[in-house]
PDB file of C-alpha atoms in Angstrom:
ATOM      1  CA  MET A   9     132.226 -65.379 313.013  1.00  0.00           C
ATOM      2  CA  SER A  10     130.130 -63.362 309.585  1.00  0.00           C
ATOM      3  CA  GLU A  11     131.288 -67.027 307.795  1.00  0.00           C
ATOM      4  CA  VAL A  12     128.731 -68.356 309.165  1.00  0.00           C
ATOM      5  CA  LYS A  13     126.196 -66.328 308.968  1.00  0.00           C
ATOM      6  CA  ASN A  14     125.943 -66.172 305.382  1.00  0.00           C
ATOM      7  CA  VAL A  15     126.360 -69.969 305.805  1.00  0.00           C
ATOM      8  CA  LYS A  16     123.026 -69.220 307.082  1.00  0.00           C
ATOM      9  CA  GLY A  17     121.813 -67.525 305.251  1.00  0.00           C
ATOM     10  CA  GLU A  18     122.626 -69.488 301.989  1.00  0.00           C
ATOM     11  CA  THR A  19     121.123 -72.217 303.024  1.00  0.00           C
ATOM     12  CA  THR A  20     118.009 -70.708 304.727  1.00  0.00           C
ATOM     13  CA  VAL A  21     116.916 -69.154 300.842  1.00  0.00           C
ATOM     14  CA  ARG A  22     118.147 -72.149 298.693  1.00  0.00           C
ATOM     15  CA  THR A  23     116.292 -74.299 300.792  1.00  0.00           C
ATOM     16  CA  LEU A  24     112.835 -71.535 300.562  1.00  0.00           C
ATOM     17  CA  SER A  25     113.752 -71.495 297.134  1.00  0.00           C
ATOM     18  CA  ARG A  26     113.572 -75.187 296.889  1.00  0.00           C
ATOM     19  CA  ALA A  27     109.611 -75.446 299.092  1.00  0.00           C
ATOM     20  CA  LEU A  28     107.963 -72.464 295.794  1.00  0.00           C
ATOM     21  CA  SER A  29     109.578 -74.899 293.578  1.00  0.00           C
ATOM     22  CA  ILE A  30     107.599 -77.190 295.064  1.00  0.00           C
ATOM     23  CA  LEU A  31     104.387 -75.331 295.437  1.00  0.00           C
ATOM     24  CA  MET A  32     105.275 -74.440 291.370  1.00  0.00           C
ATOM     25  CA  THR A  33     104.774 -78.058 290.558  1.00  0.00           C
ATOM     26  CA  PHE A  34     101.654 -77.889 290.223  1.00  0.00           C
ATOM     27  CA  THR A  35      99.072 -76.312 287.706  1.00  0.00           C
ATOM     28  CA  TRP A  36      95.783 -76.818 285.996  1.00  0.00           C
ATOM     29  CA  ASP A  37      95.992 -80.968 284.467  1.00  0.00           C
ATOM     30  CA  ASP A  38      98.363 -81.961 287.227  1.00  0.00           C
ATOM     31  CA  ARG A  39      96.501 -80.626 290.628  1.00  0.00           C
ATOM     32  CA  GLU A  40      97.732 -83.692 292.959  1.00  0.00           C
ATOM     33  CA  LEU A  41     101.058 -85.100 292.760  1.00  0.00           C
ATOM     34  CA  SER A  42     103.159 -88.024 293.896  1.00  0.00           C
ATOM     35  CA  LEU A  43     106.346 -87.916 296.546  1.00  0.00           C
ATOM     36  CA  THR A  44     108.012 -89.163 293.230  1.00  0.00           C
ATOM     37  CA  GLN A  45     106.444 -86.723 290.706  1.00  0.00           C
ATOM     38  CA  ILE A  46     107.219 -84.090 293.254  1.00  0.00           C
ATOM     39  CA  SER A  47     110.980 -84.767 293.524  1.00  0.00           C
ATOM     40  CA  GLU A  48     111.505 -86.547 289.528  1.00  0.00           C
ATOM     41  CA  LYS A  49     110.399 -82.718 289.031  1.00  0.00           C
ATOM     42  CA  ILE A  50     112.303 -80.179 291.381  1.00  0.00           C
ATOM     43  CA  GLY A  51     114.994 -82.390 290.448  1.00  0.00           C
ATOM     44  CA  LEU A  52     115.484 -83.937 295.032  1.00  0.00           C
ATOM     45  CA  ALA A  53     116.851 -86.602 296.865  1.00  0.00           C
ATOM     46  CA  LYS A  54     112.970 -88.017 297.745  1.00  0.00           C
ATOM     47  CA  SER A  55     113.885 -88.013 301.631  1.00  0.00           C
ATOM     48  CA  THR A  56     114.779 -84.193 300.722  1.00  0.00           C
ATOM     49  CA  THR A  57     111.404 -83.245 298.962  1.00  0.00           C
ATOM     50  CA  LEU A  58     109.096 -85.349 301.703  1.00  0.00           C
ATOM     51  CA  ARG A  59     110.958 -82.672 304.833  1.00  0.00           C
ATOM     52  CA  LEU A  60     110.273 -79.991 302.579  1.00  0.00           C
ATOM     53  CA  LEU A  61     106.665 -81.161 302.735  1.00  0.00           C
ATOM     54  CA  GLY A  62     106.056 -82.119 305.756  1.00  0.00           C
ATOM     55  CA  ALA A  63     106.683 -78.144 306.540  1.00  0.00           C
ATOM     56  CA  LEU A  64     105.214 -76.455 304.157  1.00  0.00           C
ATOM     57  CA  GLU A  65     102.271 -79.187 304.795  1.00  0.00           C
ATOM     58  CA  SER A  66     102.465 -77.729 308.990  1.00  0.00           C
ATOM     59  CA  GLU A  67     101.999 -73.893 307.046  1.00  0.00           C
ATOM     60  CA  GLY A  68      98.817 -75.207 305.175  1.00  0.00           C
ATOM     61  CA  PHE A  69     100.595 -75.306 301.861  1.00  0.00           C
ATOM     62  CA  ILE A  70     100.425 -78.192 301.126  1.00  0.00           C
ATOM     63  CA  GLU A  71      97.539 -80.944 302.207  1.00  0.00           C
ATOM     64  CA  LYS A  72      98.105 -85.192 301.850  1.00  0.00           C
ATOM     65  CA  ASN A  73      95.573 -87.225 300.552  1.00  0.00           C
ATOM     66  CA  LEU A  74      95.877 -89.909 302.884  1.00  0.00           C
ATOM     67  CA  ARG A  75      94.329 -92.304 300.875  1.00  0.00           C
ATOM     68  CA  THR A  76      95.462 -92.422 297.805  1.00  0.00           C
ATOM     69  CA  ASN A  77      98.972 -90.652 299.850  1.00  0.00           C
ATOM     70  CA  HIS A  78      98.912 -87.847 297.264  1.00  0.00           C
ATOM     71  CA  TYR A  79     100.003 -84.428 297.450  1.00  0.00           C
ATOM     72  CA  LYS A  80      97.886 -80.853 296.423  1.00  0.00           C
ATOM     73  CA  LEU A  81      97.680 -77.335 297.595  1.00  0.00           C
ATOM     74  CA  GLY A  82      96.993 -76.552 300.871  1.00  0.00           C
ATOM     75  CA  HIS A  83      93.877 -74.157 302.458  1.00  0.00           C
ATOM     76  CA  ASN A  84      95.939 -71.314 302.651  1.00  0.00           C
ATOM     77  CA  LEU A  85      97.938 -70.817 298.839  1.00  0.00           C
ATOM     78  CA  TYR A  86      93.953 -70.541 298.570  1.00  0.00           C
ATOM     79  CA  TYR A  87      93.498 -67.290 300.896  1.00  0.00           C
ATOM     80  CA  LEU A  88      96.033 -65.639 299.248  1.00  0.00           C
ATOM     81  CA  GLY A  89      96.022 -66.864 296.466  1.00  0.00           C
ATOM     82  CA  LEU A  90      92.051 -64.753 296.644  1.00  0.00           C
ATOM     83  CA  ILE A  91      93.452 -61.213 297.693  1.00  0.00           C
ATOM     84  CA  ALA A  92      95.740 -62.107 295.572  1.00  0.00           C
ATOM     85  CA  LYS A  93      93.359 -62.053 292.853  1.00  0.00           C
ATOM     86  CA  ASP A  94      91.610 -59.058 294.491  1.00  0.00           C
ATOM     87  CA  SER A  95      95.101 -56.945 294.552  1.00  0.00           C
ATOM     88  CA  LEU A  96      94.879 -57.346 290.444  1.00  0.00           C
ATOM     89  CA  ASP A  97      93.865 -53.905 288.386  1.00  0.00           C
ATOM     90  CA  ILE A  98      94.983 -55.011 284.274  1.00  0.00           C
ATOM     91  CA  ARG A  99      94.995 -51.617 283.857  1.00  0.00           C
ATOM     92  CA  THR A 100      97.399 -51.455 286.281  1.00  0.00           C
ATOM     93  CA  VAL A 101      99.578 -55.181 285.883  1.00  0.00           C
ATOM     94  CA  SER A 102      99.608 -54.404 281.868  1.00  0.00           C
ATOM     95  CA  ARG A 103     100.599 -50.490 281.686  1.00  0.00           C
ATOM     96  CA  PRO A 104     103.982 -50.163 282.361  1.00  0.00           C
ATOM     97  CA  PHE A 105     104.426 -52.685 279.469  1.00  0.00           C
ATOM     98  CA  MET A 106     102.397 -50.779 277.335  1.00  0.00           C
ATOM     99  CA  GLU A 107     104.101 -47.439 278.337  1.00  0.00           C
ATOM    100  CA  ASN A 108     107.524 -49.981 277.366  1.00  0.00           C
ATOM    101  CA  ILE A 109     106.282 -50.173 274.580  1.00  0.00           C
ATOM    102  CA  THR A 110     105.289 -46.625 272.992  1.00  0.00           C
ATOM    103  CA  GLN A 111     108.949 -45.392 273.736  1.00  0.00           C
ATOM    104  CA  LEU A 112     110.685 -48.134 271.682  1.00  0.00           C
ATOM    105  CA  THR A 113     108.830 -47.898 268.876  1.00  0.00           C
ATOM    106  CA  LYS A 114     106.677 -44.517 268.762  1.00  0.00           C
ATOM    107  CA  GLU A 115     103.410 -46.340 267.766  1.00  0.00           C
ATOM    108  CA  THR A 116     100.189 -46.756 269.727  1.00  0.00           C
ATOM    109  CA  THR A 117     100.193 -49.655 272.065  1.00  0.00           C
ATOM    110  CA  ASN A 118      97.046 -50.726 272.793  1.00  0.00           C
ATOM    111  CA  LEU A 119      94.827 -53.930 274.700  1.00  0.00           C
ATOM    112  CA  TYR A 120      91.699 -55.204 274.184  1.00  0.00           C
ATOM    113  CA  LEU A 121      89.557 -57.154 276.946  1.00  0.00           C
ATOM    114  CA  LEU A 122      87.493 -60.316 275.595  1.00  0.00           C
ATOM    115  CA  ASP A 123      83.527 -59.694 275.650  1.00  0.00           C
ATOM    116  CA  HIS A 124      81.165 -62.110 273.991  1.00  0.00           C
ATOM    117  CA  TYR A 125      82.175 -62.192 270.707  1.00  0.00           C
ATOM    118  CA  ASP A 126      83.849 -58.503 270.694  1.00  0.00           C
ATOM    119  CA  ARG A 127      86.455 -57.046 272.009  1.00  0.00           C
ATOM    120  CA  ILE A 128      87.167 -53.654 273.621  1.00  0.00           C
ATOM    121  CA  CYS A 129      89.644 -51.027 273.552  1.00  0.00           C
ATOM    122  CA  PHE A 130      90.054 -50.677 277.828  1.00  0.00           C
ATOM    123  CA  ASP A 131      93.511 -48.898 277.310  1.00  0.00           C
ATOM    124  CA  GLN A 132      95.862 -47.097 274.792  1.00  0.00           C
ATOM    125  CA  VAL A 133      99.377 -45.424 275.389  1.00  0.00           C
ATOM    126  CA  GLU A 134      99.168 -43.096 271.896  1.00  0.00           C
ATOM    127  CA  SER A 135     102.225 -42.262 269.610  1.00  0.00           C
ATOM    128  CA  PRO A 136     104.035 -39.301 270.719  1.00  0.00           C
ATOM    129  CA  LEU A 137     104.516 -38.465 266.870  1.00  0.00           C
ATOM    130  CA  ALA A 138     101.605 -35.909 265.491  1.00  0.00           C
ATOM    131  CA  ILE A 139     100.160 -39.096 263.131  1.00  0.00           C
ATOM    132  CA  LYS A 140      98.873 -41.556 264.495  1.00  0.00           C
ATOM    133  CA  ARG A 141      96.789 -44.080 265.048  1.00  0.00           C
ATOM    134  CA  THR A 142      94.681 -43.886 268.175  1.00  0.00           C
ATOM    135  CA  VAL A 143      90.795 -45.357 269.288  1.00  0.00           C
ATOM    136  CA  ARG A 144      88.295 -44.786 271.997  1.00  0.00           C
ATOM    137  CA  ILE A 145      88.371 -45.732 274.821  1.00  0.00           C
ATOM    138  CA  GLY A 146      85.043 -48.259 275.128  1.00  0.00           C
ATOM    139  CA  GLU A 147      85.326 -49.094 271.412  1.00  0.00           C
ATOM    140  CA  ARG A 148      83.475 -52.160 270.475  1.00  0.00           C
ATOM    141  CA  TYR A 149      84.655 -54.520 267.397  1.00  0.00           C
ATOM    142  CA  PRO A 150      83.956 -57.794 266.871  1.00  0.00           C
ATOM    143  CA  ILE A 151      86.887 -60.754 267.256  1.00  0.00           C
ATOM    144  CA  TRP A 152      86.824 -62.043 263.644  1.00  0.00           C
ATOM    145  CA  ALA A 153      88.486 -58.764 261.868  1.00  0.00           C
ATOM    146  CA  GLY A 154      92.110 -57.599 262.358  1.00  0.00           C
ATOM    147  CA  ALA A 155      94.732 -58.243 264.488  1.00  0.00           C
ATOM    148  CA  THR A 156      93.175 -57.562 267.268  1.00  0.00           C
ATOM    149  CA  GLY A 157      90.867 -59.519 267.276  1.00  0.00           C
ATOM    150  CA  LYS A 158      92.263 -62.406 265.514  1.00  0.00           C
ATOM    151  CA  SER A 159      94.941 -62.524 268.219  1.00  0.00           C
ATOM    152  CA  ILE A 160      91.815 -63.741 270.642  1.00  0.00           C
ATOM    153  CA  LEU A 161      89.992 -65.887 269.031  1.00  0.00           C
ATOM    154  CA  ALA A 162      92.406 -67.888 268.076  1.00  0.00           C
ATOM    155  CA  PHE A 163      93.069 -69.308 271.163  1.00  0.00           C
ATOM    156  CA  MET A 164      89.367 -69.981 271.576  1.00  0.00           C
ATOM    157  CA  ASP A 165      87.125 -72.940 271.496  1.00  0.00           C
ATOM    158  CA  ARG A 166      87.481 -73.958 267.827  1.00  0.00           C
ATOM    159  CA  ASP A 167      84.148 -74.993 267.495  1.00  0.00           C
ATOM    160  CA  ILE A 168      84.419 -70.628 268.556  1.00  0.00           C
ATOM    161  CA  TRP A 169      85.603 -70.415 265.366  1.00  0.00           C
ATOM    162  CA  ASP A 170      83.675 -72.413 263.008  1.00  0.00           C
ATOM    163  CA  ASN A 171      80.278 -70.008 264.186  1.00  0.00           C
ATOM    164  CA  MET A 172      82.206 -67.239 263.660  1.00  0.00           C
ATOM    165  CA  LYS A 173      82.742 -68.597 260.203  1.00  0.00           C
ATOM    166  CA  GLY A 174      78.843 -66.722 259.002  1.00  0.00           C
ATOM    167  CA  ARG A 175      79.528 -64.057 260.167  1.00  0.00           C
ATOM    168  CA  LEU A 176      82.585 -62.480 257.622  1.00  0.00           C
ATOM    169  CA  GLU A 177      81.913 -59.708 256.056  1.00  0.00           C
ATOM    170  CA  ARG A 178      84.606 -57.640 253.654  1.00  0.00           C
ATOM    171  CA  ILE A 179      85.794 -54.192 255.025  1.00  0.00           C
ATOM    172  CA  THR A 180      88.370 -53.311 253.076  1.00  0.00           C
ATOM    173  CA  GLU A 181      89.760 -55.515 249.800  1.00  0.00           C
ATOM    174  CA  TYR A 182      92.223 -57.235 252.782  1.00  0.00           C
ATOM    175  CA  THR A 183      89.823 -58.293 254.756  1.00  0.00           C
ATOM    176  CA  ILE A 184      89.909 -62.444 254.964  1.00  0.00           C
ATOM    177  CA  ALA A 185      86.331 -63.427 253.930  1.00  0.00           C
ATOM    178  CA  ASP A 186      86.858 -66.875 252.924  1.00  0.00           C
ATOM    179  CA  PRO A 187      86.190 -69.592 255.157  1.00  0.00           C
ATOM    180  CA  ASP A 188      88.893 -71.508 254.977  1.00  0.00           C
ATOM    181  CA  GLU A 189      91.628 -69.234 254.434  1.00  0.00           C
ATOM    182  CA  PHE A 190      89.562 -67.424 257.268  1.00  0.00           C
ATOM    183  CA  ILE A 191      90.185 -71.202 259.162  1.00  0.00           C
ATOM    184  CA  GLN A 192      93.706 -71.468 257.799  1.00  0.00           C
ATOM    185  CA  GLU A 193      94.400 -67.795 259.092  1.00  0.00           C
ATOM    186  CA  LEU A 194      93.475 -69.085 262.994  1.00  0.00           C
ATOM    187  CA  ASP A 195      95.576 -72.656 262.719  1.00  0.00           C
ATOM    188  CA  LYS A 196      98.456 -69.818 261.500  1.00  0.00           C
ATOM    189  CA  ILE A 197      97.627 -67.345 264.237  1.00  0.00           C
ATOM    190  CA  ARG A 198      97.972 -70.249 266.669  1.00  0.00           C
ATOM    191  CA  SER A 199     101.083 -71.861 265.470  1.00  0.00           C
ATOM    192  CA  ILE A 200     103.421 -67.921 265.785  1.00  0.00           C
ATOM    193  CA  GLY A 201     101.724 -66.854 268.855  1.00  0.00           C
ATOM    194  CA  TYR A 202     100.694 -63.404 267.350  1.00  0.00           C
ATOM    195  CA  ALA A 203      98.547 -62.083 264.533  1.00  0.00           C
ATOM    196  CA  VAL A 204      99.811 -59.196 261.794  1.00  0.00           C
ATOM    197  CA  SER A 205      97.488 -57.581 259.791  1.00  0.00           C
ATOM    198  CA  VAL A 206      97.938 -54.708 256.888  1.00  0.00           C
ATOM    199  CA  ALA A 207      94.441 -52.470 255.584  1.00  0.00           C
ATOM    200  CA  GLU A 208      92.559 -55.143 257.047  1.00  0.00           C
ATOM    201  CA  LYS A 209      90.107 -53.203 258.286  1.00  0.00           C
ATOM    202  CA  ASP A 210      91.418 -49.901 257.755  1.00  0.00           C
ATOM    203  CA  TYR A 211      92.993 -48.741 255.145  1.00  0.00           C
ATOM    204  CA  GLU A 212      95.698 -46.889 256.612  1.00  0.00           C
ATOM    205  CA  VAL A 213      96.875 -48.993 260.155  1.00  0.00           C
ATOM    206  CA  GLY A 214      99.462 -52.203 260.242  1.00  0.00           C
ATOM    207  CA  CYS A 215      99.200 -53.986 263.944  1.00  0.00           C
ATOM    208  CA  VAL A 216     100.250 -57.260 265.350  1.00  0.00           C
ATOM    209  CA  ALA A 217      98.784 -58.262 269.104  1.00  0.00           C
ATOM    210  CA  ALA A 218      99.567 -61.841 271.281  1.00  0.00           C
ATOM    211  CA  PRO A 219      97.597 -62.960 273.234  1.00  0.00           C
ATOM    212  CA  ILE A 220      96.562 -62.217 277.612  1.00  0.00           C
ATOM    213  CA  TYR A 221      95.892 -65.528 279.775  1.00  0.00           C
ATOM    214  CA  ASP A 222      94.314 -64.766 283.333  1.00  0.00           C
ATOM    215  CA  ALA A 223      95.004 -67.226 286.037  1.00  0.00           C
ATOM    216  CA  SER A 224      91.854 -70.021 284.957  1.00  0.00           C
ATOM    217  CA  GLN A 225      94.054 -70.242 281.722  1.00  0.00           C
ATOM    218  CA  LYS A 226      91.491 -68.884 279.548  1.00  0.00           C
ATOM    219  CA  VAL A 227      92.176 -66.523 276.840  1.00  0.00           C
ATOM    220  CA  ILE A 228      91.056 -63.257 278.203  1.00  0.00           C
ATOM    221  CA  GLY A 229      92.446 -59.973 275.562  1.00  0.00           C
ATOM    222  CA  CYS A 230      95.391 -59.291 273.978  1.00  0.00           C
ATOM    223  CA  ILE A 231      98.152 -56.142 273.871  1.00  0.00           C
ATOM    224  CA  SER A 232      98.935 -55.117 270.868  1.00  0.00           C
ATOM    225  CA  ILE A 233     100.947 -52.443 267.863  1.00  0.00           C
ATOM    226  CA  SER A 234      99.697 -50.220 265.820  1.00  0.00           C
ATOM    227  CA  GLY A 235     100.032 -48.002 263.733  1.00  0.00           C
ATOM    228  CA  PRO A 236     100.141 -45.767 260.093  1.00  0.00           C
ATOM    229  CA  LYS A 237     100.904 -48.391 257.693  1.00  0.00           C
ATOM    230  CA  PHE A 238     102.781 -46.126 255.280  1.00  0.00           C
ATOM    231  CA  ARG A 239     105.505 -46.447 258.442  1.00  0.00           C
ATOM    232  CA  PHE A 240     103.829 -49.963 259.079  1.00  0.00           C
ATOM    233  CA  PRO A 241     107.955 -51.634 259.518  1.00  0.00           C
ATOM    234  CA  ALA A 242     107.764 -54.596 256.436  1.00  0.00           C
ATOM    235  CA  ASP A 243     109.306 -57.312 258.803  1.00  0.00           C
ATOM    236  CA  THR A 244     106.849 -57.295 261.870  1.00  0.00           C
ATOM    237  CA  ASP A 245     109.434 -60.038 264.072  1.00  0.00           C
ATOM    238  CA  TYR A 246     110.265 -57.094 266.507  1.00  0.00           C
ATOM    239  CA  PHE A 247     107.249 -55.508 267.184  1.00  0.00           C
ATOM    240  CA  ALA A 248     105.267 -58.739 267.909  1.00  0.00           C
ATOM    241  CA  LYS A 249     108.589 -60.385 270.442  1.00  0.00           C
ATOM    242  CA  LEU A 250     107.777 -56.658 271.869  1.00  0.00           C
ATOM    243  CA  VAL A 251     103.611 -57.560 271.919  1.00  0.00           C
ATOM    244  CA  LEU A 252     104.890 -61.169 273.221  1.00  0.00           C
ATOM    245  CA  ASP A 253     106.979 -60.321 276.418  1.00  0.00           C
ATOM    246  CA  ALA A 254     104.801 -58.220 277.345  1.00  0.00           C
ATOM    247  CA  SER A 255     101.155 -60.323 276.755  1.00  0.00           C
ATOM    248  CA  LEU A 256     103.159 -63.225 278.231  1.00  0.00           C
ATOM    249  CA  GLN A 257     104.348 -61.559 281.415  1.00  0.00           C
ATOM    250  CA  ILE A 258     101.037 -59.847 282.038  1.00  0.00           C
ATOM    251  CA  SER A 259      99.748 -63.295 281.680  1.00  0.00           C
ATOM    252  CA  ARG A 260     101.589 -64.742 284.797  1.00  0.00           C
ATOM    253  CA  GLN A 261     100.728 -61.349 287.390  1.00  0.00           C
ATOM    254  CA  LEU A 262      97.386 -62.321 286.626  1.00  0.00           C
ATOM    255  CA  GLY A 263      97.621 -65.953 287.568  1.00  0.00           C
ATOM    256  CA  TYR A 264      98.659 -67.551 284.213  1.00  0.00           C
ATOM    257  CA  TYR A 265     100.554 -70.777 284.016  1.00  0.00           C
ATOM    258  CA  SER A 266     101.739 -73.325 281.639  1.00  0.00           C
ATOM    259  CA  LYS A 267     103.273 -76.461 283.007  1.00  0.00           C
ATOM    260  CA  ASN A 268     105.224 -75.448 278.979  1.00  0.00           C
ATOM    261  CA  LEU A 269     106.384 -72.649 280.842  1.00  0.00           C
ATOM    262  CA  MET A 270     107.635 -73.615 283.868  1.00  0.00           C
ATOM    263  CA  TYR A 271     110.922 -74.093 284.146  1.00  0.00           C
ATOM    264  CA  ALA A 272     111.439 -71.948 280.066  1.00  0.00           C
ATOM    265  CA  GLU A 273     113.705 -68.912 282.394  1.00  0.00           C
TER     266      GLU A 273
END
């Protein structure tokens, strides 16, 4: 008898998993999908997909466009989304990742948020070491200089890049002030997903930063590791992996969803 119950339980969990997979097929680019498209995306027969869609529709999680026979997300998901959005606090979401990074690297981790064309330090977990890099919470600086600013700017619209070209000025001898080199740097950051700077804004500081996105798929800030230049690693791959992993997890908890990463896990 217990074996029967277990089989039923496993079947229920599998059905629930499939239903959730249907919901996750919808993206900002694919807001309405046909039965065929959905069944192909989740790898199930149309008959099975149709039964699941019917159950989701009856609970208000899916709606059918009677004119096109395509499906879209329903009103109950919108309602739940509003509750989730109101419950999210980026500092609360980010803090565990920041604490973990500082524990692993012994360097300072910062959370920056975008405000117009500036980045503002919103939260910080300080290095436990005596010599360390710290900034004031609320510190404001333009996004065209340093890893934190450029990790945000690189993922904004390219017309903003052109706007920023006219604002470049040399802060240290390592600051990128040439417009062509500046655009090439942003292209590189956009390609690899993160930014690195050493002595670019401060002679004695190295930094690695990766962008954070919100539910509208827009970049809203970044997470960074910074430390004294004498201790900053020549090979930043490890630091880059830490900020990339953390920025993706934070973004997902804020509602970010990329179809390119949909099945990455």
